[in-house]
mmCIF file of C-alpha atoms (C1' of nucleotides) and ligand atoms in Angstrom:
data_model
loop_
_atom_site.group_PDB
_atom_site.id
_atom_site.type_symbol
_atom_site.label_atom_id
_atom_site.label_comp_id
_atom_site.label_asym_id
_atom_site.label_seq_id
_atom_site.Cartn_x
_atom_site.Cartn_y
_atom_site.Cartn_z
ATOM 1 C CA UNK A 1 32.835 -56.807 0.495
ATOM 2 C CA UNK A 2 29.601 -58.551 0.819
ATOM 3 C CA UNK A 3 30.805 -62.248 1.696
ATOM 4 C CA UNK A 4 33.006 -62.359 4.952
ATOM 5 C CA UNK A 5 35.165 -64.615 5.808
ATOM 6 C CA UNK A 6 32.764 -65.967 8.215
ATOM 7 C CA UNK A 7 30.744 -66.994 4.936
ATOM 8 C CA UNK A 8 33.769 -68.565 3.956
ATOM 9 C CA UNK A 9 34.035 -70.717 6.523
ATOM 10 C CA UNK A 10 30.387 -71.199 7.419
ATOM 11 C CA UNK A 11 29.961 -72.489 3.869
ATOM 12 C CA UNK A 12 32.791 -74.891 4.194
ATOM 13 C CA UNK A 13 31.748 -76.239 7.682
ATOM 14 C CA UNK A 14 28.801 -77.191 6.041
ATOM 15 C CA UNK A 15 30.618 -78.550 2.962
ATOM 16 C CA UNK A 16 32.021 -80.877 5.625
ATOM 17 C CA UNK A 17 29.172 -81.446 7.624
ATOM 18 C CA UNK A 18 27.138 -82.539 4.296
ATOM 19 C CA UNK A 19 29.908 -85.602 3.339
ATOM 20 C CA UNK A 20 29.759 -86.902 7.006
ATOM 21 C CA UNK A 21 26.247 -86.551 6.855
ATOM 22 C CA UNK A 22 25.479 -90.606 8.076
ATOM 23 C CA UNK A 23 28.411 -90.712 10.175
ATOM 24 C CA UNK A 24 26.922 -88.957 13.011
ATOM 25 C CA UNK A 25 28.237 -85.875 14.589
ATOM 26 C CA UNK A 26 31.333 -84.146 14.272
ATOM 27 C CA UNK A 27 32.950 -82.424 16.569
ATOM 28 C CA UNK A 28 33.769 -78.449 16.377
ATOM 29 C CA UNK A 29 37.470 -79.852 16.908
ATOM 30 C CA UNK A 30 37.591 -81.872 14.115
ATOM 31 C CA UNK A 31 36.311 -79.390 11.480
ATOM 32 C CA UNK A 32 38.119 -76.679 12.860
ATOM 33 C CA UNK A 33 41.298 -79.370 12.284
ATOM 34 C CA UNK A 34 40.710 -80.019 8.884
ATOM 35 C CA UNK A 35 38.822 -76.714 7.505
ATOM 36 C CA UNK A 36 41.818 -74.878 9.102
ATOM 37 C CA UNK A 37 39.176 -72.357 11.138
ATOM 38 C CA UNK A 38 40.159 -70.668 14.396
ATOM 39 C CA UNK A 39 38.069 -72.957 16.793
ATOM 40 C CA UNK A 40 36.594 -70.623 18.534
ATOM 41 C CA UNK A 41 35.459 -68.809 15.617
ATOM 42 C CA UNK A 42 34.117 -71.259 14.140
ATOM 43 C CA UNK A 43 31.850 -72.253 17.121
ATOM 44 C CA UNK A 44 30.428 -69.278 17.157
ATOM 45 C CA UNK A 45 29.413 -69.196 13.734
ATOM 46 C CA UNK A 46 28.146 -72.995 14.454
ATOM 47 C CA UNK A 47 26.126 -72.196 17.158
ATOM 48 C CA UNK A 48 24.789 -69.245 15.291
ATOM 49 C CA UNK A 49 23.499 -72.058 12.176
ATOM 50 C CA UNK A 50 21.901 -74.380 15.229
ATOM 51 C CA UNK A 51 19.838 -71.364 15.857
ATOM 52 C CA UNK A 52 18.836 -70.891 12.346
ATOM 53 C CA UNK A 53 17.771 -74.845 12.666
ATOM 54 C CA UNK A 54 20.730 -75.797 9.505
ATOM 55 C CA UNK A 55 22.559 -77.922 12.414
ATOM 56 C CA UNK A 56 21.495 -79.597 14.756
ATOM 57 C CA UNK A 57 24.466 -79.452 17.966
ATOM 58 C CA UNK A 58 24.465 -82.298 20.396
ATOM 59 C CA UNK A 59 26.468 -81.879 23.398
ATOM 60 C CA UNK A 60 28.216 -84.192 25.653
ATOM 61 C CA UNK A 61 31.031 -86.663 24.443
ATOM 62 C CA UNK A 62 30.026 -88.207 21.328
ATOM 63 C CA UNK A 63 28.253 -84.941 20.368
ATOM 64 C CA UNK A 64 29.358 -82.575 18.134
ATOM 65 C CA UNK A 65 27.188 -81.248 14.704
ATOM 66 C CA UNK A 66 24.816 -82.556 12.114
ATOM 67 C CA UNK A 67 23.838 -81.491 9.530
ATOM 68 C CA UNK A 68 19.824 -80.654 9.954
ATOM 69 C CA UNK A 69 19.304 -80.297 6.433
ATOM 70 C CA UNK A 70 18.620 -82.118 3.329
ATOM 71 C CA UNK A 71 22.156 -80.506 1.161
ATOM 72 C CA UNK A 72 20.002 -80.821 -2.500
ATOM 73 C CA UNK A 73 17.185 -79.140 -0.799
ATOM 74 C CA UNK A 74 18.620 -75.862 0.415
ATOM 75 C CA UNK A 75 19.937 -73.556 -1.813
ATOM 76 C CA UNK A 76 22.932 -71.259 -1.524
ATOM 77 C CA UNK A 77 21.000 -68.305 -0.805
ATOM 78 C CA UNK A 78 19.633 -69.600 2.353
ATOM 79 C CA UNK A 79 22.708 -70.224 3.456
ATOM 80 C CA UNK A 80 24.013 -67.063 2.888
ATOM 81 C CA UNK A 81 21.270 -65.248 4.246
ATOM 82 C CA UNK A 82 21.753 -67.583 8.006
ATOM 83 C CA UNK A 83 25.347 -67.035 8.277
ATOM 84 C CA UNK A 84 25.209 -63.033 6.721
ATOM 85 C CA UNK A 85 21.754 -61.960 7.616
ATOM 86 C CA UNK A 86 20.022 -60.400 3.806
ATOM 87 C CA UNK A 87 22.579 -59.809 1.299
ATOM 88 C CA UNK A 88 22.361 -56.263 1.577
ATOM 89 C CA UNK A 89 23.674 -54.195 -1.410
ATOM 90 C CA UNK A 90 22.634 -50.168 -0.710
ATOM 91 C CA UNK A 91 20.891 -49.187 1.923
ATOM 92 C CA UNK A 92 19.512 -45.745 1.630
ATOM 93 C CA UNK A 93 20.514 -43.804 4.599
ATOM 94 C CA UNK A 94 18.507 -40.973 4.203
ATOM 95 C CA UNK A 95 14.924 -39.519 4.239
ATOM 96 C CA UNK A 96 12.206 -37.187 2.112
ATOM 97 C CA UNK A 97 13.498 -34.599 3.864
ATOM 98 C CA UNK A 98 17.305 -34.857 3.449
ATOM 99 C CA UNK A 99 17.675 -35.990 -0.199
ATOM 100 C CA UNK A 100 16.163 -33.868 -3.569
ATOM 101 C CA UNK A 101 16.164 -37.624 -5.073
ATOM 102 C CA UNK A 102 13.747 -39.628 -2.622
ATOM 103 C CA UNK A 103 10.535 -39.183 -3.811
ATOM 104 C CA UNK A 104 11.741 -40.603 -7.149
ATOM 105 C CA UNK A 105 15.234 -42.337 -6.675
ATOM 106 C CA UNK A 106 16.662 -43.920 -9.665
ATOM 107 C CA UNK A 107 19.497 -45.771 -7.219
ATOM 108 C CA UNK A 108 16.934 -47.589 -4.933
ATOM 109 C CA UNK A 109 15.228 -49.034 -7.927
ATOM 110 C CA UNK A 110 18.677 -49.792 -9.652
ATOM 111 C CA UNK A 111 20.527 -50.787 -6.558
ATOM 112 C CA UNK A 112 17.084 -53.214 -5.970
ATOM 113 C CA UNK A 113 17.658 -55.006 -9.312
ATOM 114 C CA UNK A 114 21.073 -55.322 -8.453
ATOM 115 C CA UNK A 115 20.379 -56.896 -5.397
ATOM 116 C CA UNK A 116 17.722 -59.249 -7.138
ATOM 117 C CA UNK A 117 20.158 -60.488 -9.962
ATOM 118 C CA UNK A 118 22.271 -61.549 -6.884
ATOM 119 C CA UNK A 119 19.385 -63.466 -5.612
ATOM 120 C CA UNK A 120 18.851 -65.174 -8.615
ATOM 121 C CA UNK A 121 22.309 -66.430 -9.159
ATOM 122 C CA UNK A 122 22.275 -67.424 -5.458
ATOM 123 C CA UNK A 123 19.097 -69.665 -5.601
ATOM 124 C CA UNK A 124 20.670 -71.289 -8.774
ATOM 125 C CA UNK A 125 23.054 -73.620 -6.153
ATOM 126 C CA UNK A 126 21.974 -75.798 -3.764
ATOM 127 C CA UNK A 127 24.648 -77.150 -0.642
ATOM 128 C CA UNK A 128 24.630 -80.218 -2.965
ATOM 129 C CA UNK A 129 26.545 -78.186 -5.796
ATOM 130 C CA UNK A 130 28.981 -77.537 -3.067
ATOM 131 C CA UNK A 131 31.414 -80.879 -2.189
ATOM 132 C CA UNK A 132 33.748 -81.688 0.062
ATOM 133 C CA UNK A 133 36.499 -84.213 -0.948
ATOM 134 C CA UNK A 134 38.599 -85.533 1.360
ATOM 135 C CA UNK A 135 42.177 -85.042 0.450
ATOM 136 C CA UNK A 136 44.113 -88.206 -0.662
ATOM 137 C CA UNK A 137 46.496 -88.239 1.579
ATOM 138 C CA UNK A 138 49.069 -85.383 1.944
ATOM 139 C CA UNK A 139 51.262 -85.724 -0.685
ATOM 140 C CA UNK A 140 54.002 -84.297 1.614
ATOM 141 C CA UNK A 141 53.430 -87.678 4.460
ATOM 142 C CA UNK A 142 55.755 -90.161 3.150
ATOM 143 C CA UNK A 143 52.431 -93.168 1.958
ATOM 144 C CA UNK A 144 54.450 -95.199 -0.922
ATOM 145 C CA UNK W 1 27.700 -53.367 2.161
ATOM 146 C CA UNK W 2 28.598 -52.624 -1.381
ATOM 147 C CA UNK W 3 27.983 -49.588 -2.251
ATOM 148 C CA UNK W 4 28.394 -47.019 0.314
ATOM 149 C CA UNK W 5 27.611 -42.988 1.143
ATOM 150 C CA UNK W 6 30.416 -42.100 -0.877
ATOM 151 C CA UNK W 7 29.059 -44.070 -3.897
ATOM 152 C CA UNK W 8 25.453 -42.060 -3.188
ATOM 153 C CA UNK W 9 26.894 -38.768 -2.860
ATOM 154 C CA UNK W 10 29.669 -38.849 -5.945
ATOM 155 C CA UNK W 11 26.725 -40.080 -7.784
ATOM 156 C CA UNK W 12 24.294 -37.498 -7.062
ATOM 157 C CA UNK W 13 26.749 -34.809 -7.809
ATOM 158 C CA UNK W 14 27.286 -35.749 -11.312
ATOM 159 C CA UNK W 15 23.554 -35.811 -11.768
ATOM 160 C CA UNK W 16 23.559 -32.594 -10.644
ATOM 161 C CA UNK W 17 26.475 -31.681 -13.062
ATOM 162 C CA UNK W 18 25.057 -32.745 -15.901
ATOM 163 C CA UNK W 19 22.166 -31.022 -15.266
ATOM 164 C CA UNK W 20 24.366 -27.782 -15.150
ATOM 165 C CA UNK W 21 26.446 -28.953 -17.252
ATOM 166 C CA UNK W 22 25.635 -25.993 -19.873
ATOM 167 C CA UNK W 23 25.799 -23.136 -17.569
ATOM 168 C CA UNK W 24 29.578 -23.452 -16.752
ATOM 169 C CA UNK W 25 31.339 -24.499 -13.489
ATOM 170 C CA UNK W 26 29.371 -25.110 -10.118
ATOM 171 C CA UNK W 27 30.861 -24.575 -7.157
ATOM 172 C CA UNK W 28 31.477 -26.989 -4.612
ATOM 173 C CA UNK W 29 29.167 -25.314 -2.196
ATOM 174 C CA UNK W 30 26.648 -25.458 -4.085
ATOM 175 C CA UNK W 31 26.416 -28.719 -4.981
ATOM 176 C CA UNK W 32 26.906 -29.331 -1.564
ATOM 177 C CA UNK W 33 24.338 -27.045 -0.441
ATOM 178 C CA UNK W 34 21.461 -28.522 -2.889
ATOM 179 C CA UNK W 35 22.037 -31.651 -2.212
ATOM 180 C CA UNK W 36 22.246 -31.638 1.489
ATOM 181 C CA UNK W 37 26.156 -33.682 1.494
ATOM 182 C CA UNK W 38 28.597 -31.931 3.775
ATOM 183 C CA UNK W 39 31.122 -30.154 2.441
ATOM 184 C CA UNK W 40 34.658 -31.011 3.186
ATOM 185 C CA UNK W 41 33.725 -34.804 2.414
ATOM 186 C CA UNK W 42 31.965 -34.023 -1.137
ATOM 187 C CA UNK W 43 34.827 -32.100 -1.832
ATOM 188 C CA UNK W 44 37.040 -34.755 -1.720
ATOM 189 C CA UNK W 45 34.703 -37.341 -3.841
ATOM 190 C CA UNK W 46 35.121 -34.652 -6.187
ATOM 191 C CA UNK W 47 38.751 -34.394 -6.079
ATOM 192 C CA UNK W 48 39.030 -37.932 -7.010
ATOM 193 C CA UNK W 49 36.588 -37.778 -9.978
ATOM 194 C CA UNK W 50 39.113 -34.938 -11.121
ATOM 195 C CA UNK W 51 41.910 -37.125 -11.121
ATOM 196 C CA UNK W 52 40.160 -39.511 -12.962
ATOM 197 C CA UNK W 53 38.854 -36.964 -15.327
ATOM 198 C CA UNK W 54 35.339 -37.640 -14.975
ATOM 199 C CA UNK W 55 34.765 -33.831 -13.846
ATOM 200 C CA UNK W 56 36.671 -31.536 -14.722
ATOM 201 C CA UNK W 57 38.161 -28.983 -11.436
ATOM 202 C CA UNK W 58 38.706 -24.950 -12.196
ATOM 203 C CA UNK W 59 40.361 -22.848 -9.272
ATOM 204 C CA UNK W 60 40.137 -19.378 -8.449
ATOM 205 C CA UNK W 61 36.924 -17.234 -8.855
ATOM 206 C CA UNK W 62 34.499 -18.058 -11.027
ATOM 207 C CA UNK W 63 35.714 -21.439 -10.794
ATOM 208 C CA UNK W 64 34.166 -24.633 -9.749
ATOM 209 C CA UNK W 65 33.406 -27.899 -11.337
ATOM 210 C CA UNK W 66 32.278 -29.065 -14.662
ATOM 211 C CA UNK W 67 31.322 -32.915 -16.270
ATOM 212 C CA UNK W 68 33.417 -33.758 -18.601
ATOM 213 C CA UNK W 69 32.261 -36.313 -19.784
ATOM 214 C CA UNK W 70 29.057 -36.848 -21.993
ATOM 215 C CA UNK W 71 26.369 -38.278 -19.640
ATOM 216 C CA UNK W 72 25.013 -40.702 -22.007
ATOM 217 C CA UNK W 73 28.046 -42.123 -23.148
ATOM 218 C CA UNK W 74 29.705 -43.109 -19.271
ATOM 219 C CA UNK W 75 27.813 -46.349 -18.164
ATOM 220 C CA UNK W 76 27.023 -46.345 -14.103
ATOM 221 C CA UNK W 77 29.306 -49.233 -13.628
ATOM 222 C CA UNK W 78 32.174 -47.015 -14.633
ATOM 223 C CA UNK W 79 30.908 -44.166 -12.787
ATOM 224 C CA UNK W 80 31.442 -46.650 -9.323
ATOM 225 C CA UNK W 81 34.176 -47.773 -10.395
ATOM 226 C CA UNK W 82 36.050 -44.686 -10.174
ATOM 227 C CA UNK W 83 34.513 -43.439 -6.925
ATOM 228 C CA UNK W 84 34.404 -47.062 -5.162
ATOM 229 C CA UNK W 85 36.816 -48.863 -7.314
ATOM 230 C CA UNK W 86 36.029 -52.314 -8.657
ATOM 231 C CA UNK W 87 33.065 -53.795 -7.356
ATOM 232 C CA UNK W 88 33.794 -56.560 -5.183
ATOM 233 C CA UNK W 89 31.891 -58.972 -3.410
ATOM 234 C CA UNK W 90 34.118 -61.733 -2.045
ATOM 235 C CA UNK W 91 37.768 -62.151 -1.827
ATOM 236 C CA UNK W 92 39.431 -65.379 -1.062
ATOM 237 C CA UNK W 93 41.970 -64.803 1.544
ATOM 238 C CA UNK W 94 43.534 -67.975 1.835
ATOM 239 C CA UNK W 95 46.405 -69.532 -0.315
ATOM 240 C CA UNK W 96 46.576 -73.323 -1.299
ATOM 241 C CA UNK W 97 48.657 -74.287 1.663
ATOM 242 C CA UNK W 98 45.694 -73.001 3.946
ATOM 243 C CA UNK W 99 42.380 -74.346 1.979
ATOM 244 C CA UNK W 100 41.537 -77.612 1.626
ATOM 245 C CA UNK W 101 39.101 -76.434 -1.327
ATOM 246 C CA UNK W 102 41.864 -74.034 -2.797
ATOM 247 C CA UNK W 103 42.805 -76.294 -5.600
ATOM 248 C CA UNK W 104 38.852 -76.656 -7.206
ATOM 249 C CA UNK W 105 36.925 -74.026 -4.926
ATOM 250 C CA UNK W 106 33.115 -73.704 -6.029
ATOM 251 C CA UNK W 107 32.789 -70.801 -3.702
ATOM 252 C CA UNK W 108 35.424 -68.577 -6.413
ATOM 253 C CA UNK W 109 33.533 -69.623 -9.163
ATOM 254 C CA UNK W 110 30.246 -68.636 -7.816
ATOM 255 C CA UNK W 111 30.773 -65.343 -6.527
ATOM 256 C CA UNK W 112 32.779 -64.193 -9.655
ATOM 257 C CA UNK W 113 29.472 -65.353 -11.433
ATOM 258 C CA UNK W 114 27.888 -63.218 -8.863
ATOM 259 C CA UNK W 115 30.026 -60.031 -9.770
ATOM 260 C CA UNK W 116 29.573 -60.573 -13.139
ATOM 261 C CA UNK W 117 25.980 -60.536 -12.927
ATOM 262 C CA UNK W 118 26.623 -57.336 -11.153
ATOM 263 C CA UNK W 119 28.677 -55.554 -13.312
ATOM 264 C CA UNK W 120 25.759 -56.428 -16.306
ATOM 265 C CA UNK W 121 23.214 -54.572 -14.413
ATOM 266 C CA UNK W 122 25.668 -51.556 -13.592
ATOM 267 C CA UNK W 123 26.648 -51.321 -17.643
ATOM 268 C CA UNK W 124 23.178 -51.103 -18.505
ATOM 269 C CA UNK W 125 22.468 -47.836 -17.457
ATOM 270 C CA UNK W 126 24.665 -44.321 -18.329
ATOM 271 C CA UNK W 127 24.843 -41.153 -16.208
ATOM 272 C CA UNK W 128 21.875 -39.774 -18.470
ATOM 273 C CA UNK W 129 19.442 -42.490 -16.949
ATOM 274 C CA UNK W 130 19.810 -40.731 -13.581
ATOM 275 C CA UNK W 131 18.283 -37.116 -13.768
ATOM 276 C CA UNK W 132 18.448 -34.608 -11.882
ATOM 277 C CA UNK W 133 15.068 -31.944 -11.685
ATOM 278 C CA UNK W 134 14.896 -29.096 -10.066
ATOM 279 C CA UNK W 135 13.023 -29.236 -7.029
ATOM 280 C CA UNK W 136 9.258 -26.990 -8.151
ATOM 281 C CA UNK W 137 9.558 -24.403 -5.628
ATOM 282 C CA UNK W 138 9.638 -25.847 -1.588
ATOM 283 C CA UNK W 139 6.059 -26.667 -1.032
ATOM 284 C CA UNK W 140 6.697 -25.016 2.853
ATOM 285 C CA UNK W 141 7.261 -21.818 1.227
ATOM 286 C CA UNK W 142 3.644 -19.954 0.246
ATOM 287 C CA UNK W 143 3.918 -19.635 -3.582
ATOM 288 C CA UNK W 144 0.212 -19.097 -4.745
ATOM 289 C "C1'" DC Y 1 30.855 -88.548 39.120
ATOM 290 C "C1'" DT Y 2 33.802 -87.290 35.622
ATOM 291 C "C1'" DG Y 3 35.160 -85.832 31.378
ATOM 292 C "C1'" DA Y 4 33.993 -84.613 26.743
ATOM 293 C "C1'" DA Y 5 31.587 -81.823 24.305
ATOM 294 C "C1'" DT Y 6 28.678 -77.356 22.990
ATOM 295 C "C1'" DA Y 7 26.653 -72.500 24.632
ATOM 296 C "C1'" DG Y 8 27.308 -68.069 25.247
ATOM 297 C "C1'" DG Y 9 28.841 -63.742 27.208
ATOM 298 C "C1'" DA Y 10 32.713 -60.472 27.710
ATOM 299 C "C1'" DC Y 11 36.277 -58.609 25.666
ATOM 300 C "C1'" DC Y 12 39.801 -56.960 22.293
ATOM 301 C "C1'" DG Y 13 42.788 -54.981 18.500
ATOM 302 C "C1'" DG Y 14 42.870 -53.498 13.777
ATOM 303 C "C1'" DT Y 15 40.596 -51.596 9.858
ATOM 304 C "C1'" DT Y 16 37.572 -48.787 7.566
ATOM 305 C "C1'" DG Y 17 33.768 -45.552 6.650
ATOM 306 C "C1'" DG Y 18 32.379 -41.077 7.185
ATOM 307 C "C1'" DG Y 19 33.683 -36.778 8.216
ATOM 308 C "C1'" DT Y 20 36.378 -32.405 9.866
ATOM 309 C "C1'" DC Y 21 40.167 -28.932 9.882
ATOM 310 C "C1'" DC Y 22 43.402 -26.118 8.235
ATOM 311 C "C1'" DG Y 23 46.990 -24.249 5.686
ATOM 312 C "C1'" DC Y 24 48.505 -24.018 0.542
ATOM 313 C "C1'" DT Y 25 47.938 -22.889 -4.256
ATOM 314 C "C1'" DT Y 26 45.800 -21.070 -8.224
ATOM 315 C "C1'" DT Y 27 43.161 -17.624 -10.523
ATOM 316 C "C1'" DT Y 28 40.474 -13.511 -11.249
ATOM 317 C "C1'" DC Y 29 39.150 -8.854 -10.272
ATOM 318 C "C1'" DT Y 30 40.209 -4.207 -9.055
ATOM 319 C "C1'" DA J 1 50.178 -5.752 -6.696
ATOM 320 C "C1'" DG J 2 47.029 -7.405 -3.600
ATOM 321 C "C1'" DA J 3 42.681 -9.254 -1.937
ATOM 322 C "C1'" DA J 4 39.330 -12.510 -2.404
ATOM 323 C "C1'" DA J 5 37.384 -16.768 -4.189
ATOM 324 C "C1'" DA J 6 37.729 -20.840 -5.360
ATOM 325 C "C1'" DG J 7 39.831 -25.938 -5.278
ATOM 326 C "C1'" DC J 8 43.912 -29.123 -3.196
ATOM 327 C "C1'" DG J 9 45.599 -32.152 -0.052
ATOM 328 C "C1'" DG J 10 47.441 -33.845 4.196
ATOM 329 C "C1'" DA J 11 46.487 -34.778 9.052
ATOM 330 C "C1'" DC J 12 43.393 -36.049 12.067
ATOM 331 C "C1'" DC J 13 39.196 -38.004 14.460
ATOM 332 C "C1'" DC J 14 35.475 -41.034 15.945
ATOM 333 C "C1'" DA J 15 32.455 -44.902 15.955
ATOM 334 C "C1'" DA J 16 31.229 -49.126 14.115
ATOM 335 C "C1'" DC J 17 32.414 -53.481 12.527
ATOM 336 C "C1'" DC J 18 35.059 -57.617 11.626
ATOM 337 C "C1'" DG J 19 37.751 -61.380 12.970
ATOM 338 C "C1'" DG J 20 39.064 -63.498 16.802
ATOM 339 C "C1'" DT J 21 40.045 -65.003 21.871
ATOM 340 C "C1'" DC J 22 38.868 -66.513 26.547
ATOM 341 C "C1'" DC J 23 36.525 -68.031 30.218
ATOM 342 C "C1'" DT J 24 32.654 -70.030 32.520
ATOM 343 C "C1'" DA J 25 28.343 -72.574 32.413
ATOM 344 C "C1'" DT J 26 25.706 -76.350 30.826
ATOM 345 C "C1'" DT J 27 24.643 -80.861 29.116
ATOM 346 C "C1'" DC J 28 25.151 -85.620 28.497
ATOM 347 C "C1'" DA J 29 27.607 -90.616 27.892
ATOM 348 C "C1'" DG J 30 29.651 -94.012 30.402
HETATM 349 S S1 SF4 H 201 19.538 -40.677 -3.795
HETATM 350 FE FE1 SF4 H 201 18.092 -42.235 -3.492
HETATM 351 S S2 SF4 H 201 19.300 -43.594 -2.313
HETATM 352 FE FE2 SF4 H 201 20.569 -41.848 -2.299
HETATM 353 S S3 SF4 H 201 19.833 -40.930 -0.489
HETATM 354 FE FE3 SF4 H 201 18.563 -40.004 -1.992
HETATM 355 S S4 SF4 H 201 16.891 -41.381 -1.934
HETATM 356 FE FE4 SF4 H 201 18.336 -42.461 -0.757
HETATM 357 S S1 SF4 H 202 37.036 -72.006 -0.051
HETATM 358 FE FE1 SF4 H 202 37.616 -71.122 -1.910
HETATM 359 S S2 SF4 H 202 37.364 -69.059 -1.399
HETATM 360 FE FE2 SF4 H 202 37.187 -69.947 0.548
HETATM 361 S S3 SF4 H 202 39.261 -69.855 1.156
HETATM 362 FE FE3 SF4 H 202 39.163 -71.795 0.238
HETATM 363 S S4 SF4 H 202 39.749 -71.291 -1.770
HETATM 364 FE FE4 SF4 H 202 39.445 -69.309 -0.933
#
DNA sequence: CTGAATAGGACCGGTTGGGTCCGCTTTTCT
DNA sequence: AGAAAAGCGGACCCAACCGGTCCTATTCAG
């Protein structure tokens, strides 16, 4: 499997993070809360996108996470690539000397275009595509 | 990653048994041998490919294995398929009690798109696009 | 100063990929 | 019939990786 979980709820944090955008920053807690993420997961996988530069993280009370970047103007395959590293399909694991097929390897050049068609359908999305609505109210709290 | 050893190895075998395909049944170590996989392992790729009749398994002397199948008429993405089993590159592990996006999740369309994109490449190409030659003779070894 | 928040390193249990071993069965050859 | 040459298949093994936890250190608002 190519996309973890951890792109699964890397994506969504950012889902979040994109529709409370002006409201300043959110805390790890209150994702966590809603997205339903282990916590501690999750701020791992936070920190990891602060690095990257997609959040910014401000400590102290009243910190928490923005997001850094403009959600129309970075697509789904940059994503991606900060939370998973490359989307990696094959990786030849072996050398001129160990394989009859190197010098002239019909998988490498499939497994490439493989790999590129993925890229293309990747850069077709931008975080924008991607929305987060909040949900109207549990339908199981008593509200009429 | 996707594809894995196994996928490289089961693949290379049927190249080289369509090559051979004429001259009878091969024996596991010699596919093994030529193609530098170890033994015990290939064997069991090929096992499977038996039980999906994609090669076709004779025991006793003499015996060995044979294609049976006609190269150009298997497509690749069938070909992984049976050694790999469906290509897939994301699974959604939650339920809608556990996913706020459950109900209208971008994230399930997308990466189905993605497979799909993935399985075109794969069908475009048959067992007879990937040839196996002969190596000419190892250059280490004087010949003129 | 205190408390709320992130940062980050250590650690951990389960799964899986890659691979081995060995005894069993089938088939052919003499 | 018996020996030898194949494949069959179950048990096992190891290392890496994934998903996740925990605990301490750091930073900052009030
Ligand atoms: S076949 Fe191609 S991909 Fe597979 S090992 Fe040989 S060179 Fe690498
Ligand atoms: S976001 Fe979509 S894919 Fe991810 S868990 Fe929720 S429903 Fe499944």
């Amino acid at each position: 499997m190519i996309f973890s979980r951890k792109t699964d709820y890397g994506l969504r944090a950012l889902m979040y993070l994109a529709e409370r955008r002006a409201r300043g920053p959110v805390t790890l807690s209150e994702i966590a809360e809603k997205l339903m993420i282990p916590k501690a997961f999750l701020s791992k996988i936070l920190q990891q996108l602060a690095k990257k530069g997609v959040v910014r993280s401000l400590k102290g009370p009243s910190g928490g996470f923005v997001l850094a970047v403009e959600p129309a103007e970075v697509t789904l395959q940059e994503i991606l690539t900060e939370i998973d590293g490359p989307t990696r399909v094959f990786e030849c694991f072996a050398t001129e000397a160990d394989c009859t097929f190197y010098s002239d390897c019909m998988m490498r050049e499939v497994f490439g275009e493989v790999e590129d068609q993925i890229g293309a359908v990747l850069a077709r999305y931008t975080l924008a595509d991607f929305r987060y609505t909040d949900k109207p109210a549990d339908s199981t709290a008593g509200k009429a």
